[in-house]
Amino acid sequence: MMISGCLTTHPPVNTLRYSLPEAETPTDLPPATDPAPPMLMLAHIQLADYLDTDRMVIQLDDVSLQATRDHLWREALPEELRRGLRNRLASRLPHTLISDPVTGQSMSPPRLHLTIDQFHGQLKGYAVLSGQWYVQSPNQPQRQPHPFHFSTPLAESGYPALVRALGHDLDLLSAQIASQLHHDVTQ
């Protein structure tokens, strides 16, 4: 694949920065029923150490990962993911206020906790996103974590296709979270 050319350790030559694509907007949203929307706080996103960077990561084979040299996220990956997930959840849960934590705020709104173990490309031509999430509410004991694993084939060679496929994986994750939250509310 063409993405392997930028994995050497030479200094950057032609640095490109990437941003996750906008959220895919679902078309089957229920009508609003609550004048005071519920709130969901997006807690700290825990990343595997190798992902806590602004460099994109490629899995070279079954045991090797390498950060790219010239292909970087627009900002540090935790912030890129936070913005992408917040926007995706807001589009899937339009009647819920999705917010970031505010210093000193009480634990009253439910908090979404997310751990990401994989968010990278594979030389085999796939984008991979895996980890687990759970919602913590002040009135309920901690729920079981929900594991996830998405693997999306790249539509074509190159980093733009990888970023779009990773964005699609994030769409799938937000759909899973929104579906489970909707299911929990209707139980």
Short mmCIF file of C-alpha atoms in Angstrom, two decimals:
data_model
loop_
_atom_site.label_atom_id
_atom_site.label_comp_id
_atom_site.label_asym_id
_atom_site.label_seq_id
_atom_site.Cartn_x
_atom_site.Cartn_y
_atom_site.Cartn_z
CA MET A 1 0.00 0.00 0.00
CA MET A 2 1.04 3.58 -0.51
CA ILE A 3 0.77 4.35 3.21
CA SER A 4 3.97 2.43 3.94
CA GLY A 5 6.20 5.05 2.26
CA CYS A 6 6.06 7.50 5.16
CA LEU A 7 7.00 5.15 7.95
CA THR A 8 10.75 5.73 7.97
CA THR A 9 12.51 7.66 10.69
CA HIS A 10 13.79 10.51 8.48
CA PRO A 11 12.75 14.07 9.35
CA PRO A 12 9.38 15.22 7.98
CA VAL A 13 9.50 16.37 4.38
CA ASN A 14 5.91 16.98 3.34
CA THR A 15 3.83 17.04 6.51
CA LEU A 16 0.09 16.66 6.02
CA ARG A 17 -2.49 17.01 8.79
CA TYR A 18 -5.81 15.19 8.81
CA SER A 19 -9.11 15.70 10.55
CA LEU A 20 -11.84 13.12 11.01
CA PRO A 21 -14.72 13.64 8.57
CA GLU A 22 -18.00 15.08 9.76
CA ALA A 23 -20.54 12.74 11.31
CA GLU A 24 -22.89 10.78 9.08
CA THR A 25 -26.35 12.05 9.99
CA PRO A 26 -28.92 9.30 10.56
CA THR A 27 -32.31 9.75 8.92
CA ASP A 28 -34.49 7.77 11.35
CA LEU A 29 -34.42 10.03 14.42
CA PRO A 30 -37.39 10.03 16.82
CA PRO A 31 -39.25 13.33 17.44
CA ALA A 32 -38.43 15.37 20.54
CA THR A 33 -40.62 14.64 23.56
CA ASP A 34 -38.80 16.28 26.50
CA PRO A 35 -38.67 20.11 26.81
CA ALA A 36 -35.62 19.85 29.12
CA PRO A 37 -33.17 17.62 27.28
CA PRO A 38 -31.25 15.01 29.23
CA MET A 39 -27.50 15.48 29.45
CA LEU A 40 -24.62 13.09 28.76
CA MET A 41 -21.13 14.10 29.77
CA LEU A 42 -18.26 12.78 27.67
CA ALA A 43 -15.66 11.85 30.30
CA HIS A 44 -11.94 11.51 29.68
CA ILE A 45 -11.09 9.27 26.70
CA GLN A 46 -8.41 6.77 27.73
CA LEU A 47 -6.09 5.84 24.85
CA ALA A 48 -3.54 3.08 24.59
CA ASP A 49 -0.11 4.68 25.08
CA TYR A 50 0.95 4.19 21.45
CA LEU A 51 -2.02 6.30 20.30
CA ASP A 52 -1.45 9.28 22.60
CA THR A 53 0.22 11.35 19.88
CA ASP A 54 -0.61 13.53 16.91
CA ARG A 55 0.95 10.97 14.53
CA MET A 56 -1.13 8.45 12.66
CA VAL A 57 -0.26 4.82 13.40
CA ILE A 58 0.02 1.93 10.96
CA GLN A 59 0.10 -1.76 11.84
CA LEU A 60 2.85 -3.26 9.67
CA ASP A 61 2.18 -6.93 10.40
CA ASP A 62 0.66 -9.07 13.14
CA VAL A 63 3.08 -7.75 15.82
CA SER A 64 4.51 -4.40 14.61
CA LEU A 65 3.06 -0.89 14.85
CA GLN A 66 4.74 2.31 13.69
CA ALA A 67 3.85 5.99 13.93
CA THR A 68 3.97 7.83 10.63
CA ARG A 69 6.48 10.56 9.94
CA ASP A 70 4.62 12.99 7.69
CA HIS A 71 0.95 12.16 8.30
CA LEU A 72 -0.39 13.76 11.46
CA TRP A 73 -3.74 14.40 13.07
CA ARG A 74 -4.87 18.03 13.01
CA GLU A 75 -4.52 18.05 16.80
CA ALA A 76 -3.60 15.48 19.41
CA LEU A 77 -5.64 12.31 18.88
CA PRO A 78 -7.51 12.50 22.22
CA GLU A 79 -8.96 15.88 21.21
CA GLU A 80 -9.65 14.75 17.63
CA LEU A 81 -11.56 11.74 18.97
CA ARG A 82 -13.43 13.78 21.60
CA ARG A 83 -14.67 16.26 19.01
CA GLY A 84 -15.54 13.53 16.51
CA LEU A 85 -17.41 11.42 19.06
CA ARG A 86 -19.23 14.40 20.60
CA ASN A 87 -20.46 15.51 17.14
CA ARG A 88 -21.48 11.98 16.18
CA LEU A 89 -23.36 11.38 19.42
CA ALA A 90 -25.07 14.76 19.11
CA SER A 91 -26.30 13.84 15.62
CA ARG A 92 -27.54 10.41 16.81
CA LEU A 93 -29.01 11.68 20.09
CA PRO A 94 -30.40 15.06 18.99
CA HIS A 95 -32.62 15.34 22.08
CA THR A 96 -29.68 14.86 24.47
CA LEU A 97 -27.17 17.54 25.36
CA ILE A 98 -23.67 16.06 24.88
CA SER A 99 -21.07 17.98 26.85
CA ASP A 100 -17.47 17.89 27.98
CA PRO A 101 -16.69 17.75 31.72
CA VAL A 102 -16.68 21.08 33.52
CA THR A 103 -14.26 21.54 36.40
CA GLY A 104 -16.08 21.54 39.71
CA GLN A 105 -19.31 20.19 38.23
CA SER A 106 -21.10 17.60 40.30
CA MET A 107 -21.49 14.02 39.14
CA SER A 108 -25.20 14.54 38.40
CA PRO A 109 -25.28 13.93 34.63
CA PRO A 110 -24.41 10.44 33.41
CA ARG A 111 -20.82 10.16 32.15
CA LEU A 112 -19.68 8.21 29.14
CA HIS A 113 -16.27 6.59 29.75
CA LEU A 114 -14.35 5.35 26.74
CA THR A 115 -11.15 3.32 26.46
CA ILE A 116 -9.62 2.94 23.01
CA ASP A 117 -7.12 0.15 22.46
CA GLN A 118 -6.85 0.43 18.67
CA PHE A 119 -7.37 3.34 16.29
CA HIS A 120 -5.02 2.82 13.38
CA GLY A 121 -4.57 1.58 9.85
CA GLN A 122 -3.30 -1.79 8.73
CA LEU A 123 -1.07 -2.33 5.71
CA LYS A 124 -3.60 -5.00 4.67
CA GLY A 125 -5.95 -2.12 3.81
CA TYR A 126 -8.16 -1.78 6.88
CA ALA A 127 -8.94 0.83 9.53
CA VAL A 128 -9.37 -0.61 13.03
CA LEU A 129 -11.14 0.81 16.09
CA SER A 130 -11.54 -1.22 19.28
CA GLY A 131 -11.94 -0.77 23.01
CA GLN A 132 -14.79 -0.53 25.49
CA TRP A 133 -17.23 2.01 26.88
CA TYR A 134 -19.63 2.33 29.79
CA VAL A 135 -21.94 4.96 31.24
CA GLN A 136 -21.64 5.90 34.90
CA SER A 137 -24.68 7.43 36.56
CA PRO A 138 -24.75 8.82 40.11
CA ASN A 139 -27.96 6.90 40.92
CA GLN A 140 -26.89 3.56 39.45
CA PRO A 141 -24.00 1.22 40.05
CA GLN A 142 -21.43 1.08 37.27
CA ARG A 143 -22.78 -0.84 34.33
CA GLN A 144 -20.96 -3.57 32.51
CA PRO A 145 -18.47 -2.31 29.94
CA HIS A 146 -19.51 -2.64 26.32
CA PRO A 147 -16.62 -3.91 24.19
CA PHE A 148 -16.42 -2.88 20.54
CA HIS A 149 -14.30 -3.79 17.55
CA PHE A 150 -14.76 -2.33 14.08
CA SER A 151 -12.63 -3.05 11.02
CA THR A 152 -13.45 -1.15 7.84
CA PRO A 153 -11.75 -1.81 4.48
CA LEU A 154 -10.18 1.23 2.84
CA ALA A 155 -12.02 2.33 -0.32
CA GLU A 156 -8.66 3.07 -1.98
CA SER A 157 -4.98 3.45 -1.11
CA GLY A 158 -3.70 6.39 0.87
CA TYR A 159 -4.09 8.31 4.10
CA PRO A 160 -7.26 10.23 3.14
CA ALA A 161 -9.00 6.86 2.63
CA LEU A 162 -7.65 5.68 6.00
CA VAL A 163 -8.99 8.77 7.78
CA ARG A 164 -12.41 8.34 6.13
CA ALA A 165 -12.51 4.66 7.16
CA LEU A 166 -11.54 5.56 10.75
CA GLY A 167 -14.32 8.17 10.70
CA HIS A 168 -16.72 5.46 9.55
CA ASP A 169 -15.58 3.25 12.45
CA LEU A 170 -16.31 6.15 14.82
CA ASP A 171 -19.77 6.45 13.20
CA LEU A 172 -20.35 2.76 13.98
CA LEU A 173 -19.24 3.26 17.58
CA SER A 174 -21.53 6.26 18.08
CA ALA A 175 -24.43 4.26 16.61
CA GLN A 176 -23.71 1.42 19.07
CA ILE A 177 -23.57 3.82 22.03
CA ALA A 178 -26.73 5.70 20.98
CA SER A 179 -28.62 2.45 20.43
CA GLN A 180 -27.63 1.08 23.84
CA LEU A 181 -28.48 4.36 25.61
CA HIS A 182 -31.87 4.44 23.87
CA HIS A 183 -32.44 0.83 24.87
CA ASP A 184 -31.49 1.58 28.52
CA VAL A 185 -33.91 4.52 28.65
CA THR A 186 -36.81 2.48 27.29
CA GLN A 187 -36.23 -0.40 29.76
#
